[in-house]
Tab-separated table of C-alpha atoms in Angstrom:
chain	number	residue	atom	x	y	z
A	1	SER	CA	-0.048	-0.007	-0.009
A	2	ASP	CA	3.194	2.257	0.537
A	3	GLU	CA	4.173	3.685	-2.870
A	4	LYS	CA	7.582	4.682	-2.125
A	5	ALA	CA	8.099	1.129	0.105
A	6	ASP	CA	6.925	-0.652	-3.063
A	7	LYS	CA	9.276	1.282	-5.337
A	8	ILE	CA	12.408	0.628	-2.999
A	9	ARG	CA	11.469	-3.151	-2.833
A	10	ARG	CA	11.365	-3.172	-6.833
A	11	HIS	CA	14.761	-1.587	-7.131
A	12	SER	CA	16.300	-3.937	-4.315
A	13	HIS	CA	18.348	-6.899	-5.029
A	14	GLN	CA	19.586	-7.956	-1.688
A	15	LEU	CA	18.636	-7.867	1.867
A	16	VAL	CA	21.466	-7.644	4.613
A	17	TRP	CA	20.969	-8.033	8.272
A	18	GLU	CA	23.918	-6.468	10.380
A	19	PRO	CA	23.570	-7.358	14.113
A	20	VAL	CA	24.493	-4.323	16.360
A	21	SER	CA	24.858	-5.021	20.194
A	22	HIS	CA	23.052	-1.595	21.274
A	23	GLU	CA	20.893	1.035	19.450
A	24	LEU	CA	23.113	3.944	20.033
A	25	LEU	CA	25.788	2.042	18.155
A	26	ALA	CA	23.221	1.185	15.502
A	27	LEU	CA	22.471	4.739	15.024
A	28	ILE	CA	26.180	5.597	14.478
A	29	ARG	CA	26.416	2.713	11.932
A	30	GLU	CA	23.596	4.035	9.952
A	31	GLN	CA	24.886	7.407	9.885
A	32	GLU	CA	28.262	5.689	8.339
A	33	LEU	CA	26.432	3.693	5.808
A	34	ILE	CA	24.080	6.688	4.753
A	35	TYR	CA	27.612	8.831	4.269
A	36	ARG	CA	29.394	5.792	2.342
A	37	TRP	CA	26.339	4.791	0.050
A	38	ARG	CA	24.362	7.832	-0.177
A	39	PRO	CA	21.224	5.849	-0.898
A	40	ASP	CA	18.701	7.502	-3.505
A	41	PHE	CA	15.327	6.653	-1.632
A	42	ASN	CA	16.740	7.869	1.885
A	43	THR	CA	16.123	11.682	1.106
A	44	GLN	CA	15.770	12.945	4.642
A	45	GLY	CA	18.893	11.221	5.768
A	46	GLN	CA	21.395	12.690	3.059
A	47	PRO	CA	24.203	14.733	4.584
A	48	THR	CA	23.475	17.610	2.104
A	49	ARG	CA	19.989	18.109	3.434
A	50	ARG	CA	20.772	18.150	6.997
A	51	GLN	CA	23.679	20.143	7.395
A	52	PRO	CA	24.064	21.735	10.611
A	53	ALA	CA	25.333	25.415	11.375
A	54	TYR	CA	27.967	27.382	13.317
A	55	LEU	CA	27.748	30.962	14.346
A	56	GLY	CA	31.223	32.492	13.366
A	57	ILE	CA	32.780	35.671	14.480
A	58	SER	CA	35.053	37.080	12.044
A	59	GLY	CA	38.615	38.876	12.634
A	60	GLY	CA	39.886	42.211	11.124
A	61	VAL	CA	39.211	45.731	12.535
A	62	ALA	CA	35.509	45.193	12.738
A	63	PRO	CA	34.333	41.973	13.396
A	64	LYS	CA	30.763	40.804	12.481
A	65	VAL	CA	28.589	37.590	13.007
A	66	PHE	CA	27.703	35.452	10.246
A	67	MET	CA	26.429	31.723	9.442
A	68	THR	CA	28.445	28.962	8.286
A	69	GLN	CA	27.907	25.266	7.665
A	70	GLN	CA	31.247	24.288	7.600
A	71	LEU	CA	34.622	25.223	9.331
A	72	SER	CA	35.504	28.545	7.839
A	73	ASN	CA	38.851	30.145	8.055
A	74	ARG	CA	37.084	33.798	8.171
A	75	ALA	CA	36.114	32.791	11.760
A	76	GLN	CA	38.079	33.884	14.717
A	77	ARG	CA	35.740	32.174	16.879
A	78	LEU	CA	33.151	29.336	15.754
A	79	PHE	CA	30.136	28.094	17.958
A	80	GLY	CA	28.358	25.099	17.142
A	81	PRO	CA	27.311	22.897	15.771
A	82	VAL	CA	23.516	23.450	16.073
A	83	ALA	CA	20.863	21.515	13.870
A	84	GLY	CA	18.357	24.169	12.375
A	85	THR	CA	20.076	26.543	9.822
A	86	GLY	CA	16.808	28.513	9.480
A	87	TRP	CA	16.702	29.137	13.365
A	88	MET	CA	20.462	30.105	13.246
A	89	ARG	CA	20.126	32.357	10.399
A	90	ASN	CA	17.529	34.412	12.466
A	91	ALA	CA	19.850	34.319	15.366
A	92	VAL	CA	22.526	35.809	13.482
A	93	LEU	CA	20.234	38.786	12.228
A	94	SER	CA	19.240	39.384	15.834
A	95	VAL	CA	22.710	39.160	17.545
A	96	SER	CA	23.707	41.621	14.960
A	97	HIS	CA	21.033	43.903	15.699
A	98	VAL	CA	21.124	43.595	19.339
A	99	PHE	CA	24.777	43.912	19.766
A	100	ARG	CA	24.890	46.661	17.056
A	101	LEU	CA	27.625	44.705	15.141
A	102	ARG	CA	27.876	45.257	11.352
A	103	ASP	CA	26.856	43.024	8.648
A	104	CYS	CA	28.399	44.828	5.514
A	105	PRO	CA	30.433	43.065	3.067
A	106	ASP	CA	34.273	42.775	4.604
A	107	GLN	CA	35.599	45.158	1.818
A	108	THR	CA	33.563	48.342	3.285
A	109	GLY	CA	36.138	50.910	4.518
A	110	PHE	CA	36.270	51.395	8.492
A	111	GLU	CA	37.056	54.439	10.358
A	112	TYR	CA	36.546	54.829	14.174
A	113	ALA	CA	36.256	57.726	15.986
A	114	ASP	CA	39.525	57.673	17.781
A	115	GLN	CA	41.541	57.296	14.747
A	116	LEU	CA	43.268	60.311	13.440
A	117	ARG	CA	42.087	61.983	10.350
A	118	LEU	CA	43.601	64.065	7.585
A	119	PHE	CA	40.613	66.037	6.544
A	120	ALA	CA	37.905	66.876	8.696
A	121	ASP	CA	35.081	65.983	6.313
A	122	PRO	CA	31.712	64.800	7.551
A	123	HIS	CA	30.997	60.755	6.963
A	124	SER	CA	27.727	59.229	6.743
A	125	ALA	CA	26.941	55.689	7.517
A	126	LYS	CA	26.982	53.007	4.382
A	127	CYS	CA	23.607	51.734	5.133
A	128	ILE	CA	20.188	52.621	7.274
A	129	ARG	CA	20.891	50.412	10.159
A	130	HIS	CA	22.712	53.293	12.116
A	131	GLU	CA	20.098	55.760	11.895
A	132	LEU	CA	17.775	52.762	13.156
A	133	GLU	CA	20.047	52.456	16.225
A	134	THR	CA	21.004	48.482	15.087
A	135	CYS	CA	24.490	49.112	14.200
A	136	SER	CA	27.318	51.067	15.933
A	137	GLY	CA	28.515	52.546	12.544
A	138	PRO	CA	32.056	51.627	12.428
A	139	CYS	CA	31.851	52.621	8.844
A	140	ALA	CA	31.692	56.238	9.475
A	141	GLY	CA	33.652	56.840	12.593
A	142	PHE	CA	30.493	56.897	14.976
A	143	CYS	CA	32.131	54.732	17.666
A	144	GLY	CA	35.496	54.120	18.863
A	145	SER	CA	37.394	50.955	18.171
A	146	ALA	CA	37.416	50.249	22.081
A	147	ASP	CA	33.758	50.394	22.164
A	148	TYR	CA	32.958	48.335	19.357
A	149	GLN	CA	35.379	45.369	20.333
A	150	SER	CA	33.718	45.771	23.731
A	151	GLN	CA	30.307	44.669	22.159
A	152	VAL	CA	32.144	41.813	20.504
A	153	ALA	CA	33.347	40.522	24.009
A	154	HIS	CA	29.834	40.982	25.351
A	155	LEU	CA	28.418	38.860	22.547
A	156	ILE	CA	30.916	36.204	23.278
A	157	ASN	CA	30.221	36.352	26.876
A	158	PHE	CA	26.683	35.856	26.109
A	159	LEU	CA	27.571	32.973	23.743
A	160	GLU	CA	29.740	31.445	26.709
A	161	GLY	CA	26.856	31.497	29.196
A	162	ARG	CA	28.888	34.261	31.495
A	163	ASP	CA	26.477	37.127	30.749
A	164	LEU	CA	22.871	36.829	30.159
A	165	THR	CA	22.013	40.433	30.946
A	166	ILE	CA	20.962	41.199	27.324
A	167	LEU	CA	17.934	39.129	27.764
A	168	ALA	CA	16.399	40.945	30.522
A	169	GLN	CA	17.283	44.292	28.704
A	170	ILE	CA	15.446	43.320	25.753
A	171	GLU	CA	12.485	41.934	27.810
A	172	GLN	CA	12.434	45.452	29.530
A	173	GLN	CA	12.762	47.351	26.225
A	174	MET	CA	10.053	45.247	24.895
A	175	ALA	CA	7.575	46.150	27.765
A	176	ASP	CA	8.910	49.785	27.467
A	177	ALA	CA	7.633	49.738	23.966
A	178	ALA	CA	4.619	48.182	24.627
A	179	GLY	CA	3.618	50.655	27.092
A	180	GLN	CA	4.261	53.459	24.715
A	181	GLN	CA	2.150	51.659	21.960
A	182	ARG	CA	5.051	51.260	19.738
A	183	TYR	CA	3.974	47.922	18.835
A	184	GLU	CA	6.113	47.417	15.742
A	185	ARG	CA	9.068	48.238	17.987
A	186	ALA	CA	7.914	45.837	20.610
A	187	ALA	CA	7.217	43.184	17.925
A	188	ALA	CA	10.623	43.191	16.731
A	189	LEU	CA	12.146	43.008	20.060
A	190	ARG	CA	10.100	40.147	20.960
A	191	ASP	CA	11.373	38.359	17.965
A	192	HIS	CA	14.798	39.133	18.754
A	193	LEU	CA	14.146	37.830	22.190
A	194	LYS	CA	12.575	34.423	20.980
A	195	ASN	CA	15.783	34.165	18.676
A	196	LEU	CA	18.359	34.860	21.464
A	197	ASN	CA	16.763	32.359	23.876
A	198	TRP	CA	16.703	29.744	21.297
A	199	LEU	CA	20.454	30.387	20.658
A	200	HIS	CA	21.249	30.512	24.316
A	201	ARG	CA	19.387	26.964	24.971
A	202	ARG	CA	21.670	25.615	21.871
A	203	MET	CA	24.585	27.003	23.383
A	204	THR	CA	23.745	25.655	26.443
A	205	GLY	CA	23.220	22.161	25.208
A	206	ILE	CA	26.813	22.415	23.375
A	207	ARG	CA	28.689	23.218	26.434
A	208	SER	CA	26.789	20.511	28.600
A	209	ALA	CA	27.794	18.030	25.671
A	210	ARG	CA	31.209	18.774	25.741
A	211	ILE	CA	31.536	18.340	29.493
A	212	GLU	CA	29.280	15.090	29.547
A	213	LEU	CA	30.515	13.548	26.358
A	214	HIS	CA	33.770	13.010	27.651
A	215	GLY	CA	35.207	9.817	28.562
A	216	VAL	CA	34.574	6.143	27.841
A	217	LEU	CA	30.822	5.020	27.279
A	218	ASP	CA	30.658	1.387	28.289
A	219	LEU	CA	28.107	-0.282	26.194
A	220	PRO	CA	26.954	-3.790	25.624
A	221	GLY	CA	28.811	-5.921	23.007
A	222	ASN	CA	28.546	-9.403	21.451
A	223	GLN	CA	29.959	-12.539	23.215
A	224	HIS	CA	29.280	-10.989	26.625
A	225	GLN	CA	32.186	-8.512	26.151
A	226	SER	CA	31.296	-4.686	26.444
A	227	ILE	CA	32.231	-2.075	23.890
A	228	TRP	CA	34.285	0.836	24.943
A	229	VAL	CA	33.264	3.962	22.821
A	230	LEU	CA	35.778	6.654	23.134
A	231	LEU	CA	34.425	10.280	23.397
A	232	CYS	CA	36.309	13.461	23.809
A	233	GLY	CA	34.510	16.665	24.108
A	234	GLY	CA	31.419	15.463	22.443
A	235	ARG	CA	33.072	14.011	19.439
A	236	LEU	CA	33.411	10.351	18.537
A	237	ILE	CA	37.119	9.408	18.597
A	238	GLY	CA	36.766	5.576	18.012
A	239	SER	CA	35.739	2.243	19.996
A	240	LEU	CA	37.264	-0.764	20.877
A	241	PRO	CA	36.502	-4.025	22.937
A	242	SER	CA	36.904	-3.464	26.578
A	243	PRO	CA	40.464	-4.554	27.553
A	244	GLN	CA	40.888	-8.181	28.653
A	245	THR	CA	44.574	-9.213	28.119
A	246	HIS	CA	47.697	-7.829	29.455
A	247	HIS	CA	48.710	-6.185	25.823
A	248	GLN	CA	44.828	-5.100	25.645
A	249	CYS	CA	45.275	-3.279	28.711
A	250	LEU	CA	48.387	-1.737	27.895
A	251	LYS	CA	47.597	-0.192	24.702
A	252	THR	CA	44.322	0.926	25.835
A	253	ALA	CA	45.789	2.538	28.671
A	254	GLU	CA	48.249	4.505	26.489
A	255	LYS	CA	45.447	5.449	23.931
A	256	LEU	CA	43.114	6.808	26.751
A	257	GLU	CA	46.226	8.665	28.056
A	258	ARG	CA	46.586	10.256	24.633
A	259	ILE	CA	43.138	11.180	24.157
A	260	SER	CA	42.499	12.581	27.668
A	261	ALA	CA	45.275	15.098	27.086
A	262	ALA	CA	44.392	16.142	23.741
A	263	ARG	CA	42.871	19.720	23.044
A	264	ILE	CA	39.080	19.597	22.552
A	265	VAL	CA	38.259	20.787	18.956
A	266	LEU	CA	35.478	21.311	16.813
A	267	PRO	CA	34.166	18.346	14.824
A	268	GLN	CA	36.636	18.246	11.628
A	269	SER	CA	33.889	16.845	9.000
A	270	LEU	CA	30.296	16.624	8.378
A	271	PHE	CA	30.207	13.236	9.533
A	272	GLU	CA	31.692	13.768	12.962
A	273	THR	CA	29.126	16.895	13.216
A	274	HIS	CA	26.006	14.667	12.400
A	275	VAL	CA	27.399	11.868	15.009
A	276	GLN	CA	28.101	14.283	17.609
A	277	LEU	CA	24.427	15.408	17.224
A	278	ILE	CA	23.516	12.008	17.538
A	279	LEU	CA	25.261	11.598	20.696
A	280	SER	CA	23.771	14.718	22.044
A	281	SER	CA	20.404	13.947	21.455
A	282	TRP	CA	20.681	10.376	22.588
A	283	LEU	CA	22.017	11.322	26.067
A	284	ARG	CA	19.445	13.795	26.430
A	285	LYS	CA	16.783	11.594	25.610
A	286	ASN	CA	18.246	8.826	27.913
A	287	VAL	CA	19.667	10.031	30.862
A	288	ASP	CA	20.033	6.908	32.591
A	289	LEU	CA	22.663	5.974	30.179
A	290	ARG	CA	25.011	8.821	31.532
A	291	GLY	CA	25.792	6.335	34.245
A	292	SER	CA	27.636	4.157	31.714
A	293	LEU	CA	30.090	7.011	30.633
A	294	ILE	CA	33.248	6.219	32.564
A	295	PRO	CA	35.846	9.315	33.259
A	296	PHE	CA	39.211	8.785	31.431
A	297	SER	CA	40.840	8.758	34.470
A	298	THR	CA	39.013	5.797	36.146
A	299	ALA	CA	39.077	3.807	32.460
A	300	ILE	CA	42.946	4.362	32.770
A	301	LYS	CA	43.032	2.947	36.412
A	302	ARG	CA	40.914	-0.095	35.107
A	303	CYS	CA	43.544	-0.785	32.464
A	304	GLN	CA	46.072	-0.535	35.175
A	305	GLN	CA	44.343	-2.845	37.528
A	306	GLY	CA	44.054	-5.180	34.473
A	307	LEU	CA	47.914	-5.024	34.102
A	308	ASN	CA	48.611	-5.956	37.576
A	309	THR	CA	46.120	-8.969	37.323
A	310	THR	CA	47.574	-10.408	34.141
A	311	SER	CA	51.145	-9.736	34.884
């Protein structure tokens, strides 16, 4: 009765069952197979259709905020990955307006108020955003370099969860605008508040994942032997059978020490990004599984105890 299912059946020549010992491992394996074979009928699972987004802050004399779907050399700082490109695009727009950062092309010339000028000619902003009070106007000398960099630092503190006062400020401004019957202004502030609250929740989830998804996830394997899934700051580094022999304990301890000492970095490919989102979503829905996550120090001690036992 299902037209798509019938079409898949008519184009199929072989059915293969691959037993996997745990549902999380099955989800990761499914993602790996989708990336390898790019199945025509799996339209929703295609990597090109589900590209997560990053919020980037550029460098230069007047940094700006932008959205990217891959690791970008333009960015001095990247925050993500986040599922939902539409939401991220709206959040980038709101961040630019609320923190009064530019969104003009990088080729735009900038002249801060504290720069020395050869001529005292008046300057005008290159767009209307300065008149709307949503941009500081670094293109026309309407702000100083230190003031603009302070706004960038304020944004970074918000994204890292250290300063959330901007949310209360927008809420108060929205209430004031509504009280003055400036309903268009109140509606715009309401949308900014909604977008920034969404961004704050996503950034909080990412920070939690990097703390929680750091260690060895002990999952059941085949033939009564568990599987150690190695996670570093939310990234899947690899997996291996739980060590049993003296040689396995020695090699595993060395590998865990290298991983635990490594610097936490962003996912290095689209596949790693999607796997990180799968891991975060899974642990968010299955809180009881967090008890299976062993800190690296504890896993290394187990290996060392295994060395003493097998020696």
